[in-house]
Tab-separated table of C-alpha atoms and ligand atoms in Angstrom:
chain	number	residue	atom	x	y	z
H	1	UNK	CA	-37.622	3.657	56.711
H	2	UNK	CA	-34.647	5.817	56.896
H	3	UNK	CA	-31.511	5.204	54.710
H	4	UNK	CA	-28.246	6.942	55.639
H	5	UNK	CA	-24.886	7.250	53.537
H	6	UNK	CA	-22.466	6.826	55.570
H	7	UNK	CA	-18.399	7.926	55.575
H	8	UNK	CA	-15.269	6.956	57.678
H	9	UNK	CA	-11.958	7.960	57.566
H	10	UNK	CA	-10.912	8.926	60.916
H	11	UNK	CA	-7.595	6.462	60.759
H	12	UNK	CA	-6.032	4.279	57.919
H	13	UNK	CA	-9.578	2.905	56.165
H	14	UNK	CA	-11.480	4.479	54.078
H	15	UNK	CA	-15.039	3.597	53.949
H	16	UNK	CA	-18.707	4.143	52.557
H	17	UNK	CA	-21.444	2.383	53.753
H	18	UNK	CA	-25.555	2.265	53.149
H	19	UNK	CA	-27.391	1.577	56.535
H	20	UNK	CA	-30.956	1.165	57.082
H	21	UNK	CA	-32.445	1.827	59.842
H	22	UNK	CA	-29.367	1.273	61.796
H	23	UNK	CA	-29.601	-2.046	61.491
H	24	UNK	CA	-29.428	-3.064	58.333
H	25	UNK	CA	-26.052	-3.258	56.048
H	26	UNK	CA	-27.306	-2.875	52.401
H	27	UNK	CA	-23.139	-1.855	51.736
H	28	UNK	CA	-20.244	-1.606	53.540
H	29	UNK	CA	-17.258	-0.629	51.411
H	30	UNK	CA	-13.851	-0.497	53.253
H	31	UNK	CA	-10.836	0.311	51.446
H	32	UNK	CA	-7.575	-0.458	53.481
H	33	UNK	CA	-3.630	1.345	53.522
H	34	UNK	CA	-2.294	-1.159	56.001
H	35	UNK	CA	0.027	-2.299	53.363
H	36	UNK	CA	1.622	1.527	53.490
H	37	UNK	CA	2.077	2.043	56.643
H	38	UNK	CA	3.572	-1.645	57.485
H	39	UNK	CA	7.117	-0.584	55.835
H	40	UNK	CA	6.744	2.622	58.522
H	41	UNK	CA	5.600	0.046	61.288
H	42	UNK	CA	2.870	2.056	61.806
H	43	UNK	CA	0.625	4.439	60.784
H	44	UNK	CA	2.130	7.362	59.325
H	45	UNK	CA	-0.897	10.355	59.364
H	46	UNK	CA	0.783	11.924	56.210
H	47	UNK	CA	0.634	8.826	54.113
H	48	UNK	CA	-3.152	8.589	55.762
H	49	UNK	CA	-4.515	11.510	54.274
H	50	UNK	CA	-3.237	10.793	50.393
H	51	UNK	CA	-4.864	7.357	50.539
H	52	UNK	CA	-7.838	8.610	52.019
H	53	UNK	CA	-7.997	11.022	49.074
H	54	UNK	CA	-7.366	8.692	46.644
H	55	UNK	CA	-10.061	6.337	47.775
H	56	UNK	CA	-12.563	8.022	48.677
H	57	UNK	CA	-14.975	8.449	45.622
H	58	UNK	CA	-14.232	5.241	44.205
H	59	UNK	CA	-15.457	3.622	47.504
H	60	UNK	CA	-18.428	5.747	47.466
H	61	UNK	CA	-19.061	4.856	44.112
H	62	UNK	CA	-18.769	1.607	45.585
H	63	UNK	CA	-21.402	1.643	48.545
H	64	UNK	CA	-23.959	3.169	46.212
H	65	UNK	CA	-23.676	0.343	43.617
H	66	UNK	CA	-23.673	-2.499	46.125
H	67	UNK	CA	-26.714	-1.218	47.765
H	68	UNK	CA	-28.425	-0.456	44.826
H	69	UNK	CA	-29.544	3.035	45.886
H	70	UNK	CA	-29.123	6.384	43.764
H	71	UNK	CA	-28.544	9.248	45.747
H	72	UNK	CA	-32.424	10.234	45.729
H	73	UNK	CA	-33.088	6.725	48.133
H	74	UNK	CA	-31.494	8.691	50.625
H	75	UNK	CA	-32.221	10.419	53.660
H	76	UNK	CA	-29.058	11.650	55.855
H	77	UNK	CA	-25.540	11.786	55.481
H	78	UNK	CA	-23.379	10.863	58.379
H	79	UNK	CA	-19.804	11.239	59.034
H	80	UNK	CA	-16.806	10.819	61.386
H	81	UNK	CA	-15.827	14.083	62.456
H	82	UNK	CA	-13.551	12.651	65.430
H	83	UNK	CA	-11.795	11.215	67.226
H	84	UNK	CA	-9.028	10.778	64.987
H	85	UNK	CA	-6.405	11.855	62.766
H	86	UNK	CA	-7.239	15.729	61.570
H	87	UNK	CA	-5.679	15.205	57.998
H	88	UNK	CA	-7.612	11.182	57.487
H	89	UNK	CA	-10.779	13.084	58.927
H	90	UNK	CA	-10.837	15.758	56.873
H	91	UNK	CA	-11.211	13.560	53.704
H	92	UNK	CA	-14.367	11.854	54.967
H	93	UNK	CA	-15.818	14.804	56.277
H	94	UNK	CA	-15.295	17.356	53.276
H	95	UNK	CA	-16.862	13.989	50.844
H	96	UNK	CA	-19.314	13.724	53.531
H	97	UNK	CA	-20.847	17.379	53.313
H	98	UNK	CA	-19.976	18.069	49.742
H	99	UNK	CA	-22.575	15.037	49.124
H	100	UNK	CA	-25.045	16.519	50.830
H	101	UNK	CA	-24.666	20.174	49.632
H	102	UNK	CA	-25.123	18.331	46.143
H	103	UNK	CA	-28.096	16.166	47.127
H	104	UNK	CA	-29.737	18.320	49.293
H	105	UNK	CA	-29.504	16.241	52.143
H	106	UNK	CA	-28.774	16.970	56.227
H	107	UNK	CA	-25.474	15.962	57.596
H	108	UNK	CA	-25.506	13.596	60.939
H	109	UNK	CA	-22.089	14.356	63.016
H	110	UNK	CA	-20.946	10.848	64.507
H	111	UNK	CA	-18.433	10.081	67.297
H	112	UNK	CA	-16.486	7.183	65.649
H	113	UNK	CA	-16.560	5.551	69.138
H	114	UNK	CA	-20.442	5.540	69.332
H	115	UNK	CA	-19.769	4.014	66.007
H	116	UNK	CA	-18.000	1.316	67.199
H	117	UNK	CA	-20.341	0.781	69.962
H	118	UNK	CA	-23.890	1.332	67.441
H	119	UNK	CA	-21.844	-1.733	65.734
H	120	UNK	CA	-23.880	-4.248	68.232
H	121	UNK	CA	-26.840	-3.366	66.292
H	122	UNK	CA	-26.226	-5.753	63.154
H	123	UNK	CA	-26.152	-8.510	65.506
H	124	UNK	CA	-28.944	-7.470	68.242
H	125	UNK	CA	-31.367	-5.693	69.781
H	126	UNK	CA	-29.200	-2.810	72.192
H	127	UNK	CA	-31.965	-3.060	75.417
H	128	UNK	CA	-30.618	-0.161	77.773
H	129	UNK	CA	-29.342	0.156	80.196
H	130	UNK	CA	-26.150	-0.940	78.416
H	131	UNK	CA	-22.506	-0.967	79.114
H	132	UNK	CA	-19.797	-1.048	76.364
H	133	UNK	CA	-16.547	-2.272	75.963
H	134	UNK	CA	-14.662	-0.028	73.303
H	135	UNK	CA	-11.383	-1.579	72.825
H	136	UNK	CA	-9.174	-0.534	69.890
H	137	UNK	CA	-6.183	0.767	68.944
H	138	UNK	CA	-7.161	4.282	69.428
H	139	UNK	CA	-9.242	3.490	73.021
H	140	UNK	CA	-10.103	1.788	75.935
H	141	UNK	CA	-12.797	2.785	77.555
H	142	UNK	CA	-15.848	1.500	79.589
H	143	UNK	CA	-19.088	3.538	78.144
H	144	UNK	CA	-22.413	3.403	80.869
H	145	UNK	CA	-25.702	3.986	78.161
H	146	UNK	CA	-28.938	4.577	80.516
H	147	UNK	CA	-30.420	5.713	76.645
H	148	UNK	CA	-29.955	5.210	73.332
H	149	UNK	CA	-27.449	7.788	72.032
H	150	UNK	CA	-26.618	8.658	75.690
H	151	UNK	CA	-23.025	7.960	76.485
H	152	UNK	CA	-21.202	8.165	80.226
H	153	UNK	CA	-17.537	6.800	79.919
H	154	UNK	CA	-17.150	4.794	83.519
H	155	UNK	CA	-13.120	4.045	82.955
H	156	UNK	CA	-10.814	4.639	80.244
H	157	UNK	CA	-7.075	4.389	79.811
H	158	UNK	CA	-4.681	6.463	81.640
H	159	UNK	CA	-1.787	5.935	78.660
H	160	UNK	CA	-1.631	3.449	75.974
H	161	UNK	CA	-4.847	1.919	74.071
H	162	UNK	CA	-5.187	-1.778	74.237
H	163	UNK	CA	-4.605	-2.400	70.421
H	164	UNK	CA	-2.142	0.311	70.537
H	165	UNK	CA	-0.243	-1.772	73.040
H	166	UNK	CA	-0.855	-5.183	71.014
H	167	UNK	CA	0.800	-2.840	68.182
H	168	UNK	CA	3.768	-1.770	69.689
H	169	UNK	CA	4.648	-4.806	71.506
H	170	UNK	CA	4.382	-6.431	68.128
H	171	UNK	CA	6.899	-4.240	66.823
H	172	UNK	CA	9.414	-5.184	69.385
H	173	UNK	CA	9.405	-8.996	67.956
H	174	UNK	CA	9.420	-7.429	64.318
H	175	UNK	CA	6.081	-8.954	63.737
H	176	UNK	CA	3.578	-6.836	60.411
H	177	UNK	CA	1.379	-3.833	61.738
H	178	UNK	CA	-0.816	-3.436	62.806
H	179	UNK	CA	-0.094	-6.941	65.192
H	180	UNK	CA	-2.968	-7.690	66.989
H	181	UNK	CA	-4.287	-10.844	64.952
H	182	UNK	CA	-0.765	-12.037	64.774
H	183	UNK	CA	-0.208	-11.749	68.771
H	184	UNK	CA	-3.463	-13.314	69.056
H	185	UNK	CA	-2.680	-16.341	66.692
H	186	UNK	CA	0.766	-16.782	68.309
H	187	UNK	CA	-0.485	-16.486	71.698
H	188	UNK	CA	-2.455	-19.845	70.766
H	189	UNK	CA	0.701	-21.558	70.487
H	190	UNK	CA	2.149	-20.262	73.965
H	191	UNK	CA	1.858	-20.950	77.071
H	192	UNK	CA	1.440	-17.662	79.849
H	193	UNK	CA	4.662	-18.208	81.565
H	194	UNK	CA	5.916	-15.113	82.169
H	195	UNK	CA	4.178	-13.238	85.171
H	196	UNK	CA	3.303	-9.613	83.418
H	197	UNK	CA	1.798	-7.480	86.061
H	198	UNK	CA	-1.588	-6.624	85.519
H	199	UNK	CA	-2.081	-2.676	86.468
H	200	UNK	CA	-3.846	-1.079	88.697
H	201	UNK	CA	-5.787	-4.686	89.857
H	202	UNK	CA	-6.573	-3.546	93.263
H	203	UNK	CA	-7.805	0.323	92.680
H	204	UNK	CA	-11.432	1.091	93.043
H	205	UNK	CA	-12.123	2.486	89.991
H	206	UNK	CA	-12.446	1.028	86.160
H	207	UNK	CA	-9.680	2.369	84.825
H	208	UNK	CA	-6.599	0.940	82.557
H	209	UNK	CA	-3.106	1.203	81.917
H	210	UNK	CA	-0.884	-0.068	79.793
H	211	UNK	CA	2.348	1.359	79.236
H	212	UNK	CA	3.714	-0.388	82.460
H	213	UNK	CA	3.114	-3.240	80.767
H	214	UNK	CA	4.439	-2.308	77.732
H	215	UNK	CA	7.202	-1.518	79.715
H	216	UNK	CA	7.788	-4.455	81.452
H	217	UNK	CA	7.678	-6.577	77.725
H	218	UNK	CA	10.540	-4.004	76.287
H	219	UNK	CA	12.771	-4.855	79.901
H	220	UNK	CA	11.870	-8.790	79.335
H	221	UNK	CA	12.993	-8.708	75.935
H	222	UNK	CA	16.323	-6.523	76.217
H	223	UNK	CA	17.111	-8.563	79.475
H	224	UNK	CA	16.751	-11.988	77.182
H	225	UNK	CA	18.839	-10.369	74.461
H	226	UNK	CA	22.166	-8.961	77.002
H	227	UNK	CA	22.066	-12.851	78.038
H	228	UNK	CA	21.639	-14.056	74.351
H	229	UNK	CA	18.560	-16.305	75.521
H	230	UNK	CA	16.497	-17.357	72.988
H	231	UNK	CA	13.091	-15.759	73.381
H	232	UNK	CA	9.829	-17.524	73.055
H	233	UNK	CA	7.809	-15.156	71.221
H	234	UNK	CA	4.634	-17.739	71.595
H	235	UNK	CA	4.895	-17.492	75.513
H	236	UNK	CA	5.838	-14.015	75.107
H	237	UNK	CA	2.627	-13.286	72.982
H	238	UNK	CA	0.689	-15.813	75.146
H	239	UNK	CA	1.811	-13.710	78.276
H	240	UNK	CA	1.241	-10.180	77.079
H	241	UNK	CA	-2.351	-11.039	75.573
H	242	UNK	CA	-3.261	-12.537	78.979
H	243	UNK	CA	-2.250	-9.711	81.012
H	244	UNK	CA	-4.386	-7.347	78.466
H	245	UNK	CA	-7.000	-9.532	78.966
H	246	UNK	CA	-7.183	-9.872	82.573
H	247	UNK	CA	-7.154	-5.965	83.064
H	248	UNK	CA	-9.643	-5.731	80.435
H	249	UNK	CA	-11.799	-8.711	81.803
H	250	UNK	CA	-11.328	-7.737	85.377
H	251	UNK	CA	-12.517	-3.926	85.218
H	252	UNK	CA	-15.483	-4.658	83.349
H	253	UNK	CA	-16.315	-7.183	85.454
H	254	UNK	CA	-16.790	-4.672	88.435
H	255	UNK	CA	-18.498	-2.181	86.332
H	256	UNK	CA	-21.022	-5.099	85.415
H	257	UNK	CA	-21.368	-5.419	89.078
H	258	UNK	CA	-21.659	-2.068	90.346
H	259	UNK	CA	-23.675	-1.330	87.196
H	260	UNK	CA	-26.618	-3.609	86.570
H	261	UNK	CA	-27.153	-3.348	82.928
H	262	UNK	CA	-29.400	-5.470	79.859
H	263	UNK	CA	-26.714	-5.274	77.386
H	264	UNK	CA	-23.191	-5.780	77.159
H	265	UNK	CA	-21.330	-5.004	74.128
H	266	UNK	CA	-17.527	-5.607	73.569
H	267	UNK	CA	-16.575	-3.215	70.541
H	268	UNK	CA	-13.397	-1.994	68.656
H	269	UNK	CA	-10.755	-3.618	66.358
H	270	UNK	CA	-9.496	-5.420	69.482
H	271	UNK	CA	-12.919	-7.271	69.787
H	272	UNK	CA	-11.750	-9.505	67.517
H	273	UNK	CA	-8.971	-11.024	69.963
H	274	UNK	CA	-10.198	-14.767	70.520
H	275	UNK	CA	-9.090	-14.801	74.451
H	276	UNK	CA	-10.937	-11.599	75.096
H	277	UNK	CA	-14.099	-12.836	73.577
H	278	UNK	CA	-13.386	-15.982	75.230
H	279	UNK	CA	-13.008	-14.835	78.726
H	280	UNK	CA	-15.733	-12.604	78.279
H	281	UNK	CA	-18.439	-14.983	77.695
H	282	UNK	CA	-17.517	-16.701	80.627
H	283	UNK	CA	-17.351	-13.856	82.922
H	284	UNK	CA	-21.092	-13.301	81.689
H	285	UNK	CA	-22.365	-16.229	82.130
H	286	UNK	CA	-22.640	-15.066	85.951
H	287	UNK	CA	-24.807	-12.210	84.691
H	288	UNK	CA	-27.726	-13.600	83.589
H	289	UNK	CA	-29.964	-11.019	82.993
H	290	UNK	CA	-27.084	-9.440	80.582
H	291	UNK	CA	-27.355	-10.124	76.872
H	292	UNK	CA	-23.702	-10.497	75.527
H	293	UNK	CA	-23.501	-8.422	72.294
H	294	UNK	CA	-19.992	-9.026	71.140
H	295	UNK	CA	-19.607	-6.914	67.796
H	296	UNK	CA	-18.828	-9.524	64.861
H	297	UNK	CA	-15.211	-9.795	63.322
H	298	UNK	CA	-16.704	-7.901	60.029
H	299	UNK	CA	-17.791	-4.755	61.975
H	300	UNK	CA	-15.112	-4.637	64.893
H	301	UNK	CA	-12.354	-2.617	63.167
H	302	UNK	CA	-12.935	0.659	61.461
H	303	UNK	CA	-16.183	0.522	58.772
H	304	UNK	CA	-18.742	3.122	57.267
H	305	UNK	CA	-21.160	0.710	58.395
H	306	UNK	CA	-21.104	1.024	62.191
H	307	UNK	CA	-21.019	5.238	61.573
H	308	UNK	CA	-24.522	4.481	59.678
H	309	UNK	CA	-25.418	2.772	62.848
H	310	UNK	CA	-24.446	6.026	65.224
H	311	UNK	CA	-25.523	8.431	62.747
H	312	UNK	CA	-29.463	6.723	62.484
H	313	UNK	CA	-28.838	7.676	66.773
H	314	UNK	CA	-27.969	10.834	66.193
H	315	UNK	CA	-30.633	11.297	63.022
H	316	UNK	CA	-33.465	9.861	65.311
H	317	UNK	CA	-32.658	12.504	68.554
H	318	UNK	CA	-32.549	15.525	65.539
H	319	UNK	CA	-29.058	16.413	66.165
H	320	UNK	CA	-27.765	17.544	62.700
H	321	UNK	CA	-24.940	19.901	61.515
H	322	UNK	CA	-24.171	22.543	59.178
H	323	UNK	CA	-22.048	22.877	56.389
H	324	UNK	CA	-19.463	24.780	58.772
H	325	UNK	CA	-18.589	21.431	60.510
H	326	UNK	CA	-15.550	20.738	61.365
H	327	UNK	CA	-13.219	17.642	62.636
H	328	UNK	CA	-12.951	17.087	66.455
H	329	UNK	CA	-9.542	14.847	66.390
H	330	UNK	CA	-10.076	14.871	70.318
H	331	UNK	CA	-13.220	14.540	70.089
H	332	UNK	CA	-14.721	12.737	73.478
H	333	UNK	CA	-18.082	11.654	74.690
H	334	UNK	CA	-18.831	15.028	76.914
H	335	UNK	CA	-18.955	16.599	73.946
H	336	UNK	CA	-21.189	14.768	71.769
H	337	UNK	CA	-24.760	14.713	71.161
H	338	UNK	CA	-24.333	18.920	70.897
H	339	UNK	CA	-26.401	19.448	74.220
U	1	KG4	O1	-10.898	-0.349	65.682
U	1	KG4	P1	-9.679	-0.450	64.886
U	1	KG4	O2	-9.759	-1.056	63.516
U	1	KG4	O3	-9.008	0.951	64.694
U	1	KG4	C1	-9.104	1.972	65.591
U	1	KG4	O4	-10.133	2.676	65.614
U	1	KG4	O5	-8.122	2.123	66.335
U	1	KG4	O6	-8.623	-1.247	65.773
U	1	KG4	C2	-7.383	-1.621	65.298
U	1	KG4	C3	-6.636	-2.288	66.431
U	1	KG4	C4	-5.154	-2.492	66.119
U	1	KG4	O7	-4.403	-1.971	67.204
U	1	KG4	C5	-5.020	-4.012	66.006
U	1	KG4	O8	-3.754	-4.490	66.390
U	1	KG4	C6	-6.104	-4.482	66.953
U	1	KG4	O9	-7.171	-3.582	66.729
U	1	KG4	N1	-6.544	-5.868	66.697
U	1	KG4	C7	-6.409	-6.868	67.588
U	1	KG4	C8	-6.898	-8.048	66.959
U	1	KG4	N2	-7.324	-7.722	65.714
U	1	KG4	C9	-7.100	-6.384	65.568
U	1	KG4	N3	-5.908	-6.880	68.832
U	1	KG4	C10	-5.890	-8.053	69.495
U	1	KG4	N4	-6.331	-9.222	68.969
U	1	KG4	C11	-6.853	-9.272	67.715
U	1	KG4	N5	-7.292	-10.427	67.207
C-alpha cells in the first residue's frame, strides 16, 4: 500500500490531496480564487500566487485531517512542477519539498497533464494501450499511452486551448470567468444556427485550432452590434460549443481509428461540457473494444487528487527528484518521465 501527499497549484486552485494507491481518494482539498480573478475577467498570475500562498497550509492541514493520516502514514510527496504559471507553481512546489525535507520523505515530480489524464483512475481500470483526451483551459491535446506513465502527444492545438476559447468567447457576451459551464448551460437553450467553421476538418493530421474560431465569434458579434441586431447569445453559445465539439469529436475520432486502443479517457476542466461527453459516447459506441473512461465532474478541473494519481506513476517507475527541483511552466510531455 502506498500513500502519497499530494500538491497542486499550477493555475488558480490550490489543492492537497491523500491518494492511495492511485486509486483511491482518502482527501481531496481544493481551495478556489475564481472569485478574484472574475472582476479581472480572467486570471491574473499576480493575484494567483498571493492566494496560493495564503491557502496553502490551511488546505494541507486540510487533506491530512480528512484522510485521517499523520505525516508518518506516508510514503511520497508529489507535486506539480509544470505546466503552468511560474509564480502559482512555485507555492505548491516549495510546500511540496519543504514537507518532505521535514518528514523525510522522497519527492515525485508530476506533469499536471498526466494528472489530468491519471484522473481516469478513480473511475476505472486504465488497460493500455490508451488514448487521452486532455481538454482544458490550458490544453488540447490528443496523448497515445502504449504504457502506463508513457505519454506520446498525437495532436495538440496550434493556438488557443479549448476552455481557453470557451473563456474568452464568454467574455465577449460579458458572461463570469471562467465561462465554460455557463456557455454550456446556455448552449442548452440554443439552437446551432450560425454556421462556425470548424478548422482544419479536412487535414490529415489530429491537430486543433481555435483562434479562427474565436475569430469568427468576435466578427459575428461586432457585425450584429454596427446593425444594432439583437444577438441571441443561446444560439450564439449553442453554435460556438458545437463547433468546439465537432473539432474535438472529429480528430479524436481518427486517432481512435488509426490508433486501436483499450481505453479512452476524455480529461481536463472542459470534460465537464455535457455536449462533449455527449457526442463522445456516441462516437464510441462504434469502438467496441474501447472502454470509455470519461473523468468525473469532481476530478475534471484542477485537484491534488488526480497529481496523487500521476505521482503513484511516476513513484511506481522510481523516478524521484531532489530538493533542487524546480518549476517547468512549459513543461511538455518529451520532457517528462526524466529519461
Ligand atoms: O482543467 P481546468 O480546471 O484548468 C486548467 O488546467 O486549465 O480547466 C478549466 C477550463 C476553463 O477554461 C473552463 O471554462 C472550462 O475548463 N470548463 C468548461 C466547462 N466547465 C469548465 N468548458 C466547457 N464546458 C464546461 N461545462
Amino acid at each position: 500500500m502506498t500513500t502519497i501527499l499530494a500538491f497542486e497549484s499550477s493555475a488558480d486552485e490550490t489543492s492537497v490531496a491523500v491518494v492511495r494507491d492511485g486509486r483511491t481518494v482518502l482527501s481531496n482539498s481544493v481551495a478556489t480564487q475564481i472569485k478574484s480573478h472574475q472582476r479581472f475577467g480572467g486570471m491574473v498570475p499576480e493575484v494567483a500566487s498571493r492566494h496560493h500562498v495564503e491557502w496553502v497550509t490551511r488546505v494541507l492541514d486540510d487533506a491530512l485531517t480528512t484522510a485521517g493520516v499523520t505525516p508518518a502514514d506516508i510514503d511520497a510527496v508529489a507535486v506539480t512542477y509544470g505546466p503552468g504559471l511560474v509564480g502559482s507553481l512555485l507555492v505548491g512546489l516549495m510546500a511540496g519539498k519543504t514537507f518532505a525535507l521535514a518528514h523525510d520523505l522522497p519527492i515525485v515530480p508530476v506533469n499536471h497533464r498526466a494528472g489530468h489524464i491519471a484522473a481516469a483512475q478513480f473511475v476505472g481500470e486504465i488497460t493500455y494501450p490508451a488514448l487521452a483526451l486532455v481538454v482544458s483551459g490550458g490544453s488540447t491535446e490528443l496523448v497515445y499511452m502504449a504504457a502506463e506513465n508513457d505519454f506520446k502527444v498525437l495532436g495538440e492545438t496550434r493556438d488557443d486551448a479549448a476552455g481557453e476559447s470557451f473563456d474568452k468567447v464568454g467574455r465577449l457576451l460579458n458572461l463570469p470567468y471562467p465561462a465554460g459551464k455557463t456557455i454550456d448551460e446556455l448552449a442548452h437553450q440554443g439552437q446551432p444556427t450560425i454556421p462556425f467553421p470548424t478548422a482544419m476538418a479536412r487535414e490529415e493530421n489530429y491537430d486543433f485550432s481555435f483562434s479562427g474560431l474565436k475569430s469568427a465569434v468576435i466578427n459575428y458579434v461586432h457585425n450584429a452590434e454596427q446593425r444594432d441586431e439583437v444577438i441571441e447569445k443561446a444560439d450564439l453559445a449553442a453554435s460556438f460549443q458545437t463547433a468546439v465539439v465537432n473539432a474535438l469529436v472529429g480528430r479524436t475520432q481518427r486517432a481512435l481509428t488509426d490508433f486501436p486502443v483499450k481505453t479512452f479517457i476524455l480529461a481536463g476542466g472542459v470534460a465537464a461540457n455535457s455536449q462533449l461527453r455527449a457526442d463522445l459516447a456516441e462516437v464510441l459506441a462504434a469502438f467496441p473494444a474501447t472502454t470509455y473512461l470519461p473523468v468525473p465532474l469532481q476530478y475534471a478541473g484542477d485537484n491534488a487528487a488526480m497529481v496523487g494519481a500521476a505521482g503513484f506513476w511516476q513513484y511506481r517507475a522510481g523516478v524521484f527528484a531532489g530538493l533542487d527541483l524546480n518549476t517547468a511552466p512549459a513543461l511538455d510531455f518529451d520532457l517528462y518521465a526524466f529519461d
